Coordinates of C-alpha atoms and ligand atoms in Angstrom, one line a residue:
X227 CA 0.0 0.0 0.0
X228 CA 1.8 3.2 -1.2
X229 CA 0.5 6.0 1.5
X230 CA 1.6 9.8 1.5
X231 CA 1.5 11.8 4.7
X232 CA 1.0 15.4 4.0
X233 CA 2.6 17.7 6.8
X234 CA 4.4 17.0 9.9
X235 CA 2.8 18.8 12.4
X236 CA 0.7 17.4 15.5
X237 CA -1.1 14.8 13.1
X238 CA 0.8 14.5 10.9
X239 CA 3.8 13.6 12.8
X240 CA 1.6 11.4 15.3
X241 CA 0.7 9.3 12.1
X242 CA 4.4 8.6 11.0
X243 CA 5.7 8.2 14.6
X244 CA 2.9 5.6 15.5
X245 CA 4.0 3.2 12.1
X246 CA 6.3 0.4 12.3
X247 CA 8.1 -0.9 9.3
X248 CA 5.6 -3.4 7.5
X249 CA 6.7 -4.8 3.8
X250 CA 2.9 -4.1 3.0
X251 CA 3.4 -0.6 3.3
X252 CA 5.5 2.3 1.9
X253 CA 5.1 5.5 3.7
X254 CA 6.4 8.7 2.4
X255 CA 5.4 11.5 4.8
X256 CA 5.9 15.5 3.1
X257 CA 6.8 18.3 5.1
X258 CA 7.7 22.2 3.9
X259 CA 10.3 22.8 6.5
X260 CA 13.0 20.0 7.9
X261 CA 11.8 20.1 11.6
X262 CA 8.6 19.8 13.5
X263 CA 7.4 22.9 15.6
X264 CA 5.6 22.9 18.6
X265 CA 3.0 25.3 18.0
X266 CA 1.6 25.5 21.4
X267 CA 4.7 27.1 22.2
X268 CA 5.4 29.6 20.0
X269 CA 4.3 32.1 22.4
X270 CA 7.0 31.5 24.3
X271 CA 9.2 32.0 21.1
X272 CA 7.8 35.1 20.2
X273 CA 8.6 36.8 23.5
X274 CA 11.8 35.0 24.8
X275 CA 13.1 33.0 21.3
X276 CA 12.6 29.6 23.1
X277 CA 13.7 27.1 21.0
X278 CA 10.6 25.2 19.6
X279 CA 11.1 22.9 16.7
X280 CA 13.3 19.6 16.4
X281 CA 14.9 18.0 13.7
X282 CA 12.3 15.9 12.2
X283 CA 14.8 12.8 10.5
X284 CA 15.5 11.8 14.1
X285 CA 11.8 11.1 14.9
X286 CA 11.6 9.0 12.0
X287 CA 13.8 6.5 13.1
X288 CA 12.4 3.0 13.2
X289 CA 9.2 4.0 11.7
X290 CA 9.3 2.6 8.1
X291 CA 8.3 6.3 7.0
X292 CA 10.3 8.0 4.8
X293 CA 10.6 11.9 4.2
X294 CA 10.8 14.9 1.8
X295 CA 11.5 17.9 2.5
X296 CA 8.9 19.2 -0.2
X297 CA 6.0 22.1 -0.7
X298 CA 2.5 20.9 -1.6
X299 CA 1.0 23.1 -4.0
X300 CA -2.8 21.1 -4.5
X301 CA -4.2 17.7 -3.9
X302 CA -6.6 16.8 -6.3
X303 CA -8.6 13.9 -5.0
X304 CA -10.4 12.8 -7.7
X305 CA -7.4 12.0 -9.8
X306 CA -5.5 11.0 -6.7
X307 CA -2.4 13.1 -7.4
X308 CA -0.4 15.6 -4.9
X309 CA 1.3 18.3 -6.8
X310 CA 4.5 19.8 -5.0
X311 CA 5.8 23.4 -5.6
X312 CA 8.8 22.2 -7.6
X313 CA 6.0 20.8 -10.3
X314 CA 6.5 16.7 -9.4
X315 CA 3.3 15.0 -9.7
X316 CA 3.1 11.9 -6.3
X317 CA 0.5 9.7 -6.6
X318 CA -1.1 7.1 -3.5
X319 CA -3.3 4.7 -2.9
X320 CA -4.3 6.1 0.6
X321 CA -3.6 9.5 1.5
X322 CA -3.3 11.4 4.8
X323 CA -3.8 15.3 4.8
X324 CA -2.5 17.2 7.8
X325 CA -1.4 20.3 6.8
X326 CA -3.3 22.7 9.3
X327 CA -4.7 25.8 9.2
X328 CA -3.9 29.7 8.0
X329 CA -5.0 32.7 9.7
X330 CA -8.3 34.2 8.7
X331 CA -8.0 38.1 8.3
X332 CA -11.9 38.5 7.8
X333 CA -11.3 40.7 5.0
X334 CA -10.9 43.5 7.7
X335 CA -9.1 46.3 5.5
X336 CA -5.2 46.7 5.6
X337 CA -5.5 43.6 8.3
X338 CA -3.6 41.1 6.2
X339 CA -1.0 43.4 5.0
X340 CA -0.1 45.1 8.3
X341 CA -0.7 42.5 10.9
X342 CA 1.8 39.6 12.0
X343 CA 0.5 36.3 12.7
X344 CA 1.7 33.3 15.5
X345 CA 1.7 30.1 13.1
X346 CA 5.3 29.4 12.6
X347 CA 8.5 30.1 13.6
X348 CA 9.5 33.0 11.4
X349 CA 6.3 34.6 13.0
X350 CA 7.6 34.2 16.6
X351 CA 11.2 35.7 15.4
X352 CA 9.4 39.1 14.0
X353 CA 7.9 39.5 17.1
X354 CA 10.8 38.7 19.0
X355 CA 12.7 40.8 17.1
X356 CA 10.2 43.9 17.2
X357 CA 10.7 44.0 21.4
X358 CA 14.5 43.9 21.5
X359 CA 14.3 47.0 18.6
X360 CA 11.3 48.5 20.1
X361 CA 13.8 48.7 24.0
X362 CA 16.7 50.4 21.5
X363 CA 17.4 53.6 22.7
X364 CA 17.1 54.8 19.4
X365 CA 13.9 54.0 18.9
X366 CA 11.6 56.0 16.5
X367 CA 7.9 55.9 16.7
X368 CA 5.1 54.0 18.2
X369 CA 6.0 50.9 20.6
X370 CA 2.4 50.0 21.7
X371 CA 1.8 46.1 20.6
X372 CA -2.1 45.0 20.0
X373 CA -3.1 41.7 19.7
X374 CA -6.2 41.1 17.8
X375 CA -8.2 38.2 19.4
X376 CA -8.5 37.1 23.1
X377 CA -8.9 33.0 22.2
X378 CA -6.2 31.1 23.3
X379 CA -2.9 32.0 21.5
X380 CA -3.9 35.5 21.7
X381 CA -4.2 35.2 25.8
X382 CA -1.2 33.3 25.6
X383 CA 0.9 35.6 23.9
X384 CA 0.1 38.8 25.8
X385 CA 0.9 37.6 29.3
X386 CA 4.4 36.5 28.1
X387 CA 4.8 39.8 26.1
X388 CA 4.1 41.7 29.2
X389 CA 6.6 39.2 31.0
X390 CA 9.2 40.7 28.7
X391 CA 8.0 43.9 28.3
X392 CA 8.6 44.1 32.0
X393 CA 12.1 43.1 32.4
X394 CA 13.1 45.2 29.3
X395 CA 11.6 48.4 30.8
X396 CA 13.4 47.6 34.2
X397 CA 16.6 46.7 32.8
X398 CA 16.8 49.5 29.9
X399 CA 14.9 52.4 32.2
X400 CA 12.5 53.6 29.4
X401 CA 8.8 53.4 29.6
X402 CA 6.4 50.6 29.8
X403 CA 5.0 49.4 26.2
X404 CA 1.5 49.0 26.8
X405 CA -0.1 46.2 25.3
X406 CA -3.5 45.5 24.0
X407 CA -5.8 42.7 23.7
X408 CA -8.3 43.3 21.4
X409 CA -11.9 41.2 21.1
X410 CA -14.6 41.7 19.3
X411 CA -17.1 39.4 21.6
X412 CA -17.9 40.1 25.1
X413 CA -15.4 37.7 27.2
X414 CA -11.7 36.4 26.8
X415 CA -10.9 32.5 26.6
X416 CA -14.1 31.4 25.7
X417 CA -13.5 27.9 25.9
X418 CA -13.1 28.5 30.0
X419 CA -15.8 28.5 32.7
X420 CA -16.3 31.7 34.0
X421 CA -14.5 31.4 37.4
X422 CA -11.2 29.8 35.1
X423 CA -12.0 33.4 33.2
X424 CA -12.1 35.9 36.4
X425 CA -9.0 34.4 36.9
X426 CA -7.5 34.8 33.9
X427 CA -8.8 38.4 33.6
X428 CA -6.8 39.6 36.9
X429 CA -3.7 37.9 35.6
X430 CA -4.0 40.1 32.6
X431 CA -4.8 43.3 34.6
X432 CA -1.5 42.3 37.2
X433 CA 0.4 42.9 34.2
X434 CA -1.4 45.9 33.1
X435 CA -2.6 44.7 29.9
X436 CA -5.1 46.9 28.4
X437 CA -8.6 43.9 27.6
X438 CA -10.6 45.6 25.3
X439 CA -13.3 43.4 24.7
X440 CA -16.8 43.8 22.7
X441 CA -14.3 46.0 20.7
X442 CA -14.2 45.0 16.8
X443 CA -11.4 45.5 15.1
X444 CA -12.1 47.5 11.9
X445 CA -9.3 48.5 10.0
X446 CA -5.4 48.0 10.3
X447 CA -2.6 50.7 9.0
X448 CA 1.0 50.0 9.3
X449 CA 0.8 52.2 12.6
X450 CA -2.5 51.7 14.1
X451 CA -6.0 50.1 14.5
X452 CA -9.1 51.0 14.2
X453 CA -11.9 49.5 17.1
X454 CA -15.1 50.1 17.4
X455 CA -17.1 49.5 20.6
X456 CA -20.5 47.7 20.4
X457 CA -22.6 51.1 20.6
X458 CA -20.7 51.9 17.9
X459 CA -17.8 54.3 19.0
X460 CA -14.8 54.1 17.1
X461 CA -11.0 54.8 18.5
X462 CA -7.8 54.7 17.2
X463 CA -5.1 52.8 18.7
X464 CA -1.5 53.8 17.4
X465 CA 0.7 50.6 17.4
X466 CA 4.4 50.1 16.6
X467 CA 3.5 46.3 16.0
X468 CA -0.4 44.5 15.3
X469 CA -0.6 40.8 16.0
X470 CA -3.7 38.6 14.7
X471 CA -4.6 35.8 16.3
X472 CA -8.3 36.0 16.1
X473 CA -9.4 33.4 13.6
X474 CA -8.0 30.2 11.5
X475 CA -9.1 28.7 8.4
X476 CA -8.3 25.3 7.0
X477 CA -5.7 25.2 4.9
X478 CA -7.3 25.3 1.3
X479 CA -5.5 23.2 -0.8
X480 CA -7.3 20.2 -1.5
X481 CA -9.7 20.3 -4.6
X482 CA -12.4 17.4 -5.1
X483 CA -16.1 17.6 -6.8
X484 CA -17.7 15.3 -3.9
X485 CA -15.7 16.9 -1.2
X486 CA -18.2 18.4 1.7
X487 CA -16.4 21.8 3.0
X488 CA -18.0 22.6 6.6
X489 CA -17.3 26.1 8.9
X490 CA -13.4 27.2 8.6
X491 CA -13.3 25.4 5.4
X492 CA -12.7 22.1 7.0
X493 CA -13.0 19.1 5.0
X494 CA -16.3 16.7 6.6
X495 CA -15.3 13.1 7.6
X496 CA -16.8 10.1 8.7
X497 CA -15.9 8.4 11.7
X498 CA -12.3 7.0 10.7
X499 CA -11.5 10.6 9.4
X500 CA -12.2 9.9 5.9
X501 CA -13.0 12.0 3.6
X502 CA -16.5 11.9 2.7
X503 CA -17.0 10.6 -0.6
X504 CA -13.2 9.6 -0.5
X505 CA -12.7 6.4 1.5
X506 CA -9.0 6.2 0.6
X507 CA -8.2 10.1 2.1
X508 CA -7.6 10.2 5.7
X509 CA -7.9 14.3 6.5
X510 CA -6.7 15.2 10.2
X511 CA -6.2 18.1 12.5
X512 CA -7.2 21.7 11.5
X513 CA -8.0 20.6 8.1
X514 CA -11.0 17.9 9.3
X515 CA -14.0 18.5 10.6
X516 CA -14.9 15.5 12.3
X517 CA -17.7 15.3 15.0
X518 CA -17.6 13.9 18.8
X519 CA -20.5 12.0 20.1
X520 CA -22.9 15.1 20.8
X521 CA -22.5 15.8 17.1
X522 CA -20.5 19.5 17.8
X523 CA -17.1 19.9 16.2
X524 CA -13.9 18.4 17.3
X525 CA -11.8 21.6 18.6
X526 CA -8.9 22.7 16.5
X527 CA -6.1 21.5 19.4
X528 CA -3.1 19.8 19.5
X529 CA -4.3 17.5 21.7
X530 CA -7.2 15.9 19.4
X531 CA -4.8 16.3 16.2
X532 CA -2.5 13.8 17.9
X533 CA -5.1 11.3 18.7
X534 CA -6.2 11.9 15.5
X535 CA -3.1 11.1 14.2
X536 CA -2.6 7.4 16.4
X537 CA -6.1 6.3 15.6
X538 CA -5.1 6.5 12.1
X539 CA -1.6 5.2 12.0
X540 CA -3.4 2.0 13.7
X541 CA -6.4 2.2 11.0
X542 CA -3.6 2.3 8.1
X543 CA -2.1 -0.7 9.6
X544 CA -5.3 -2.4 9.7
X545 CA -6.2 -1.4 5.5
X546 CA -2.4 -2.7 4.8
X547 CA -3.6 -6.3 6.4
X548 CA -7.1 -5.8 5.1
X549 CA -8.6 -5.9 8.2
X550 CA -11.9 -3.6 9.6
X551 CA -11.1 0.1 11.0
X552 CA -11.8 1.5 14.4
X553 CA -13.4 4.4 14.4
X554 CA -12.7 7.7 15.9
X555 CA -13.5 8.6 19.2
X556 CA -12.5 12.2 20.3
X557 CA -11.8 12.7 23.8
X558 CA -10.6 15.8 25.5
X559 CA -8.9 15.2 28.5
X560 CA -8.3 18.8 29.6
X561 CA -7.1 22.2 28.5
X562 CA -4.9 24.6 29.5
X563 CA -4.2 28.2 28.6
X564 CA -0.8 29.4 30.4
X565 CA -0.9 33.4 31.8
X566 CA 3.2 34.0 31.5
X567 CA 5.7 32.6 33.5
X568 CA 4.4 29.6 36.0
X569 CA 1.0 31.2 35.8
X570 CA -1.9 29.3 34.0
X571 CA -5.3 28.4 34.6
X572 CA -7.6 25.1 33.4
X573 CA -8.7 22.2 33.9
X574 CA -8.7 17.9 33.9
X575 CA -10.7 15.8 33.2
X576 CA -11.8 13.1 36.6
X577 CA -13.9 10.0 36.1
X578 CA -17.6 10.2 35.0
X579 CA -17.4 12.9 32.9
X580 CA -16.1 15.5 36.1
X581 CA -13.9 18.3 35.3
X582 CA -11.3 19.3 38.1
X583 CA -10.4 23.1 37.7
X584 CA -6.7 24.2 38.6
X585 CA -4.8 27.6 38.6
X586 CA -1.6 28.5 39.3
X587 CA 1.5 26.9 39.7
X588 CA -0.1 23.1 39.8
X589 CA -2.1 24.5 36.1
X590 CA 1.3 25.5 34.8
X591 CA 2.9 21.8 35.8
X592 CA -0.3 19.9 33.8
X593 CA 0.3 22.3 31.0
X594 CA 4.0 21.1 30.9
X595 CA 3.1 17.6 31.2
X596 CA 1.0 17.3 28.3
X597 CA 3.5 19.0 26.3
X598 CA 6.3 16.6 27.7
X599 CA 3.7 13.3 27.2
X600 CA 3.5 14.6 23.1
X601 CA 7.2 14.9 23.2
X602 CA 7.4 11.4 24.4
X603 CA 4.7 10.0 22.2
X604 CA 6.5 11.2 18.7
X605 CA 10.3 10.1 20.2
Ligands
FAD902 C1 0.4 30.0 19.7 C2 -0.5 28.8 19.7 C3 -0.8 28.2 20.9 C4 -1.6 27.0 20.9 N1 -1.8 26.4 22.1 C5 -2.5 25.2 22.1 C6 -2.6 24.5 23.3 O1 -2.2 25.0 24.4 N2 -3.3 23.3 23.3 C7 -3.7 22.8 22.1 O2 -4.2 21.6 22.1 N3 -3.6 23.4 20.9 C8 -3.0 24.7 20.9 N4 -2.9 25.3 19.7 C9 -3.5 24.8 18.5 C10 -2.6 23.7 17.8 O3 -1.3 24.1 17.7 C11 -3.2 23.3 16.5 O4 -4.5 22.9 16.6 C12 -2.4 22.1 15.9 O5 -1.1 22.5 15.6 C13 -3.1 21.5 14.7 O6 -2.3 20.4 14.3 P1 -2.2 20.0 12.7 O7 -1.4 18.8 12.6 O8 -3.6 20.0 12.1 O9 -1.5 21.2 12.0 P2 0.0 21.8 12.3 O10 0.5 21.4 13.6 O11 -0.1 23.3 12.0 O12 0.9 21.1 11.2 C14 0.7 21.4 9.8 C15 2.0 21.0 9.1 O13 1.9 21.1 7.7 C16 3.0 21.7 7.2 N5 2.6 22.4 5.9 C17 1.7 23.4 5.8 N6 1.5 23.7 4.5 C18 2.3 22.9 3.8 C19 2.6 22.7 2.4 N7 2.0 23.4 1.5 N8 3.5 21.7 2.0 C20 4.1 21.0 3.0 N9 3.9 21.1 4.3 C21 3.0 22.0 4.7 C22 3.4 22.7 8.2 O14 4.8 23.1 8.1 C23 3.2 21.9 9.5 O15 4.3 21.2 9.9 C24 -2.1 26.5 19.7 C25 -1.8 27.2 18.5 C26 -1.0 28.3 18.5 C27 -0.7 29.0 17.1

């Protein structure tokens, strides 16, 4: 069975990792860049250059799966062909797409051209890079950051910006950059209950992060934004740097007349994380929609791209033997959203469908572990 992987990240990566070599199967998996990134950390890289990625060639040891370093420019399904950037033409008999998601601007004018985004490493290093020139004493112009969108990442980022922004202005004696967190809806970290939330929201105002929310951001300049309350009041904002976190969209490069495209883009599957329509392509992570037991969405994390990415590795095992697939079953075992330094809030999931909340310290330590029990699941 002649399988391509497209894209190493959580699913991607999870897929390959979980294979073993099996003279039934050749694997090739296709990556852009020669290392795998953890995402959920590039906060962390954007304020303090944390290293993030590994080498990917080591990961692939003892997995069968071999590896290009290669581009994808389209998939077209109904031909069954993957065209790469450098105009070779792969062909498979059972495909896996993981190739994530891209930010979604909204259209919001001068947005996409004057706004950075967090989804990869060269990201991160502009934004690292912006604070260290922003602290120079010869500094021209505005230093105020604003981060569009108070989900997550954009939670994320701010608390360890302001962690920065901190020691910079103690160290270097100028004065603070204030930093905005911009949302258009009326609460930060939906995903959280609300006492996870009132937490979250005095971490933020500790620092002195300005939380602007039920405030839509309406236009971007290279030096400012444009929000508008919900009675309709608009304010400028001058910023020396705008950061967009507030939406993602599938990555749109897979073209097929029977393909079913739900909210985001994502490509509908069934419950092995098929394609619909297309038994042979597996589509995981960001890029699927597939549904948990209520019938709602699968969240675009980490944590259900991973399992995504086992349950298949097993299921291509299984089509390589001609054996029956398991199906898909999404389970969330927690979530986490860290507030800077050993700071986070969240919560676990207990027995009988219980959720344990934790702040703090103890909240910081889960987060960790899960990104230590995903480093040890790909190694
Ligand atoms: C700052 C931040 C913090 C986050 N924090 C959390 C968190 O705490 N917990 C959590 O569960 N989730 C978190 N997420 C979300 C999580 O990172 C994503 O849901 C997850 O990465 C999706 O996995 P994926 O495999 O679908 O895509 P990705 O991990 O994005 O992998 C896609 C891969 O495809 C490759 N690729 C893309 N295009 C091409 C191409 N044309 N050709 C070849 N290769 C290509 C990319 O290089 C990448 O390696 C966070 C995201 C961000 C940005």
């Amino acid at each position: 069975m002649n399988t391509l992987i497209l894209g190493a990240g959580y699913a991607g990566l999870a897929t390959a990792t979980s294979l073993k070599p099996d003279p039934r199967m050749t694997t090739l998996l296709v990556e852009q860049n020669n290392y795998h990134t953890f995402e959920t950390r590039l906060h962390e890289a954007a304020a303090h250059n944390t290293r993030v990625t590994v080498p990917l060639v080591p990961l692939l040891r003892g997995t069968g799966v071999h590896w290009e370093q290669a581009a994808v420019k389209d998939v077209n399904v109904d031909t069954r062909e993957v065209t790469l950037k450098d105009g070779r033409v792969l062909t498979y008999d059972t495909l896996v797409v993981a190739l994530g998601s891209t930010t979604n601007f909204y259209r919001i004018p001068g947005l996409a051209e004057n706004a950075v985004e967090l989804k990869d490493i060269q990201d991160a290093d502009e934004i690292f890079h912006y604070v260290n020139r922003a602290y120079a004493s010869d500094y021209q112009g505005h230093r105020d950051i604003v981060v569009g969108g108070a989900g997550l990442t954009g939670v994320e980022l701010v608390t360890e910006l302001a962690r920065r922004a901190e020691k910079l202005t103690k160290a270097r004696g100028l004065p603070p950059m204030n930093i905005y967190l911009v949302e258009a809806g009326p609460k930060i970290l939906p995903v959280l209950d609300d006492a996870l939330r009132a937490k979250a929201q005095r971490t933020l105002d500790e620092y002195g992060i300005h939380t602007l929310t039920g405030h839509r951001l309406m236009k971007a300049t290279a030096d400012s934004v444009t929000v508008q309350t919900q009675g309709g009041q608009q304010k400028v904002i001058p910023a020396g740097k705008i950061i967009w976190t507030g939406g993602i969209q599938a990555r749109d490069l897979v073209k097929g007349d029977r393909l079913e495209k739900g909210p985001g883009g994502r490509i509908a599957v069934d419950e092995f994380l098929r394609a619909r329509g297309y038994p042979e392509v597996f589509v995981l992570g960001d890029m699927g929609l597939a549904l948990n037991e209520e019938g709602h969405p699968v969240p675009t994390t980490a944590q259900h791209a991973g399992q995504q990415g086992r349950v298949t590795a097993g299921n291509l095992r299984r089509l390589a033997r001609g054996e029956a697939l398991t199906p898909y079953v999404p389970s969330t075992l927690g979530e986490f959203v860290s507030l800077g330094g050993l700071m986070a809030v969240g919560w676990m999931k207990l027995p009988w469908n219980q959720k344990l909340a934790i702040t703090g310290g103890m909240a910081h330590v889960m987060k960790r572990a899960s990104e230590w029990k995903w480093r040890q699941s790909i190694d």
